[in-house]
XYZ file of C-alpha atoms in Angstrom:
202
model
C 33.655 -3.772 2.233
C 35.343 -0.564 2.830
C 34.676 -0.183 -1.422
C 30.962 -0.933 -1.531
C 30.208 1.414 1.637
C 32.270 4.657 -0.055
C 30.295 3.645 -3.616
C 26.893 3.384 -1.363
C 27.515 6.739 0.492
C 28.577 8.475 -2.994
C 25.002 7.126 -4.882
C 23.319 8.673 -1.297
C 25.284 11.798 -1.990
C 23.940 12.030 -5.525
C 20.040 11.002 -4.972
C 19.711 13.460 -1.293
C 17.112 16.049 -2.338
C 15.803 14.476 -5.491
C 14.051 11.247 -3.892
C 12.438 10.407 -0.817
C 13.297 6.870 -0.439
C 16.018 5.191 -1.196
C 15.853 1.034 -1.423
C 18.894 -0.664 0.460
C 19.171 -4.465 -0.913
C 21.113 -7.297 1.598
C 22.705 -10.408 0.338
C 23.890 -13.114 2.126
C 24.961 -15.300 -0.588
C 23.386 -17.802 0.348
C 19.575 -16.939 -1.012
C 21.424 -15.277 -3.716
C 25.008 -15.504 -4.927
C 25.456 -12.165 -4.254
C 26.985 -10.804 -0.931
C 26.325 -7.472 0.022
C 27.586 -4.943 3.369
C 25.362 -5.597 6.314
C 22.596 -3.494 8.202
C 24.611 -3.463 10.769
C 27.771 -1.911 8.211
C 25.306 0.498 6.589
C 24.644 2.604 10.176
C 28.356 3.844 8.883
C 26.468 5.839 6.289
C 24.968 9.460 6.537
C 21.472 9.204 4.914
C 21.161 12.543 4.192
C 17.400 12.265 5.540
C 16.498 9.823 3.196
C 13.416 7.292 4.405
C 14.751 3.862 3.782
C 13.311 0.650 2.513
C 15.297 -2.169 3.159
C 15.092 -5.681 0.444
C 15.898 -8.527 2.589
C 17.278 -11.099 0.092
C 18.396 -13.230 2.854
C 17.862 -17.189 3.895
C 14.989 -16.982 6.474
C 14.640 -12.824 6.852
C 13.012 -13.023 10.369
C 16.622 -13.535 11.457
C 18.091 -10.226 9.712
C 15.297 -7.936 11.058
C 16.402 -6.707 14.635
C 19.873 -5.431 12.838
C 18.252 -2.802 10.810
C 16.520 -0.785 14.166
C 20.218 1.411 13.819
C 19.559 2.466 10.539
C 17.984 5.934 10.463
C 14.968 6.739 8.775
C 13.828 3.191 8.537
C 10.680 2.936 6.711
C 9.884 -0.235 5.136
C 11.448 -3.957 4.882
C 11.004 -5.788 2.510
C 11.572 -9.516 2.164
C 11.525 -12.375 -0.324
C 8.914 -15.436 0.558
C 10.829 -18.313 -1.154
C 12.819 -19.233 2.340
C 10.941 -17.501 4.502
C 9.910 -20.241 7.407
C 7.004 -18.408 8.583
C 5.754 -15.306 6.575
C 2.796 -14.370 9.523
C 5.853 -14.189 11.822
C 8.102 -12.371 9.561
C 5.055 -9.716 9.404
C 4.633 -9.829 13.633
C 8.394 -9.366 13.498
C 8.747 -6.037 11.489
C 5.676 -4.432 12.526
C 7.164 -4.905 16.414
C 9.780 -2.041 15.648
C 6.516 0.238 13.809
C 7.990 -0.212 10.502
C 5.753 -1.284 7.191
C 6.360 -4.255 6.274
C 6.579 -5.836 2.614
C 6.939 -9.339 0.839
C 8.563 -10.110 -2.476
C 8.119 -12.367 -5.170
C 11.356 -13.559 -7.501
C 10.454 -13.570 -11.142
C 9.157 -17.707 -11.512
C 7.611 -17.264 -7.782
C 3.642 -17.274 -8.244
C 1.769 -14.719 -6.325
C 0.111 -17.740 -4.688
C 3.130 -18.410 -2.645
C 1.914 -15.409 -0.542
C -0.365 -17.017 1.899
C -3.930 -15.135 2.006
C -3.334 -14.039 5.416
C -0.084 -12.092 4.598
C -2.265 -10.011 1.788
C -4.503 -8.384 4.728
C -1.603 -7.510 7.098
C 1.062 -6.237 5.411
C 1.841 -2.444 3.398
C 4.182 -3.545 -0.187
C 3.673 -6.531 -2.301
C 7.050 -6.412 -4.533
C 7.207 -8.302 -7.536
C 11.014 -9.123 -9.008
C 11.444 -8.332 -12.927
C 14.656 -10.235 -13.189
C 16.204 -12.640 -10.745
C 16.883 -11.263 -7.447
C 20.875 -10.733 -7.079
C 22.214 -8.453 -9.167
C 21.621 -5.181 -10.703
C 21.821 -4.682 -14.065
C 19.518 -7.653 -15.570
C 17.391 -7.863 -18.487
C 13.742 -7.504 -17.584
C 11.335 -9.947 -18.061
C 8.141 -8.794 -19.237
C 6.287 -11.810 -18.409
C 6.447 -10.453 -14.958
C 3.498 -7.687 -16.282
C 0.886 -10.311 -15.860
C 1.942 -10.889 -12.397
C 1.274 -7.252 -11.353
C -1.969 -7.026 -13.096
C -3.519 -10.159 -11.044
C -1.668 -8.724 -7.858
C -3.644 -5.168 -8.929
C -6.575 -7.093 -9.370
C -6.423 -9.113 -5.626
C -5.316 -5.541 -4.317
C -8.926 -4.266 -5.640
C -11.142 -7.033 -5.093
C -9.783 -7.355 -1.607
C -10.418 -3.596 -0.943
C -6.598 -3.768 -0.111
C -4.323 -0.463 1.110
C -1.234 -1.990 0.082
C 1.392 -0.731 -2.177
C 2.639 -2.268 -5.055
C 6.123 -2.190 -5.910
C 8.330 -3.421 -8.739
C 12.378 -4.228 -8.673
C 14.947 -5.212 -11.754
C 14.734 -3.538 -14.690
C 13.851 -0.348 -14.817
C 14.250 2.308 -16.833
C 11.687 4.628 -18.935
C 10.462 2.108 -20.864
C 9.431 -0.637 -18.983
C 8.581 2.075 -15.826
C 5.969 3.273 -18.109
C 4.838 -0.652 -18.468
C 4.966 -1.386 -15.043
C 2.665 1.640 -14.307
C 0.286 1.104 -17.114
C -0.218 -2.731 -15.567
C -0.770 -1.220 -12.012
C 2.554 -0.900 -9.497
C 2.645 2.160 -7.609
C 6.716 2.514 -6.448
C 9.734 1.542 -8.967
C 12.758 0.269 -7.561
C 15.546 1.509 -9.654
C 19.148 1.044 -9.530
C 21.438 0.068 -13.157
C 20.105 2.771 -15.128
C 20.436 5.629 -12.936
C 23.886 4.668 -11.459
C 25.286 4.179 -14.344
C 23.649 7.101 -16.647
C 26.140 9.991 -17.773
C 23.535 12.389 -16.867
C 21.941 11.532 -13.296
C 19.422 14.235 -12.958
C 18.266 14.089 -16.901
C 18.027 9.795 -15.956
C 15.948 9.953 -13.005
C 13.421 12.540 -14.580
């Protein structure tokens, strides 16, 4: 634990002044294999003023919401619908503490697993590239027709959401992610692990 927070605080360190937001993923390994520090373990961490966006990639989210009201500069959290047991409460939840609020899809999940109600009421729609879990995977351009029928809901609705993508990303498929419609890029591999961090995230 005590590993993960000094490597988190050091990629804070390196990204204060050059981003606004920074996206904060927690695993439970139990929706993924993956375990990851807590909300609750992350208050530890000086944020450097950084707005945050949490990824909830948890077994029922609802339950991991109230431990993120610490954090400071809370902005957004995000969660993943595939064990979600009620996403209109999920979105009742968040927007309690006056955060946005934000629901994912993982890569095979069809938009349609977002009910039509949660498309009116809440701020990100996030659509997963890879598999949620781990950094670092290959991504999976099939997911580009997902975000051009979520851009098209998003404009036939007259929707103010956001849309987001996560796994993935680096120049390449950034630039095909934005030419299909997403408005935020969740990046993480190829900046962490690029020789030159400034020249990377430009």
């Amino acid at each position: 634990l005590t590993d993960s927070l000094e490597l988190a605080q050091q990629q804070i360190n390196l990204v204060a002044g050059k981003v606004s937001t920074i996206q904060l993923d927690i695993m439970d390994g139990e929706f993924v294999d993956n375990i990851t520090f807590t909300p609750v373990d992350a208050q530890t961490l000086d944020w450097k003023g950084l707005s945050i966006d949490v990824h909830l990639q948890t077994v029922d989210p609802i339950n991991d919401v109230v431990e993120c009201q610490e954090l400071q500069g809370m902005r957004t959290i995000i969660a993943q619908v595939e064990r979600m047991s009620s996403q209109v409460e999920f979105i009742k939840h968040v927007k309690s503490f006056g955060w946005r609020v934000g629901l994912s899809v993982d890569l095979y999940t069809p938009l349609s697993a977002m009910n039509e109600e949660s498309w009116k009421n809440i701020d990100v729609v996030q659509i997963m590239t890879i598999h949620a879990g781990f950094q670092g995977e290959e991504f999976e351009e099939g997911a580009l027709e997902k975000i051009r029928q979520a851009k098209q809901k998003k404009g036939e609705g007259g929707l103010s959401l956001e849309l987001s993508v996560d796994g993935g990303i680096r120049p390449e498929t950034a630039r095909l992610c934005l030419e299909a419609g997403v408005e935020s890029l969740a990046a993480g591999s190829f900046l962490w692990k690029a020789h030159d961090f400034d020249n990377a995230l430009r």
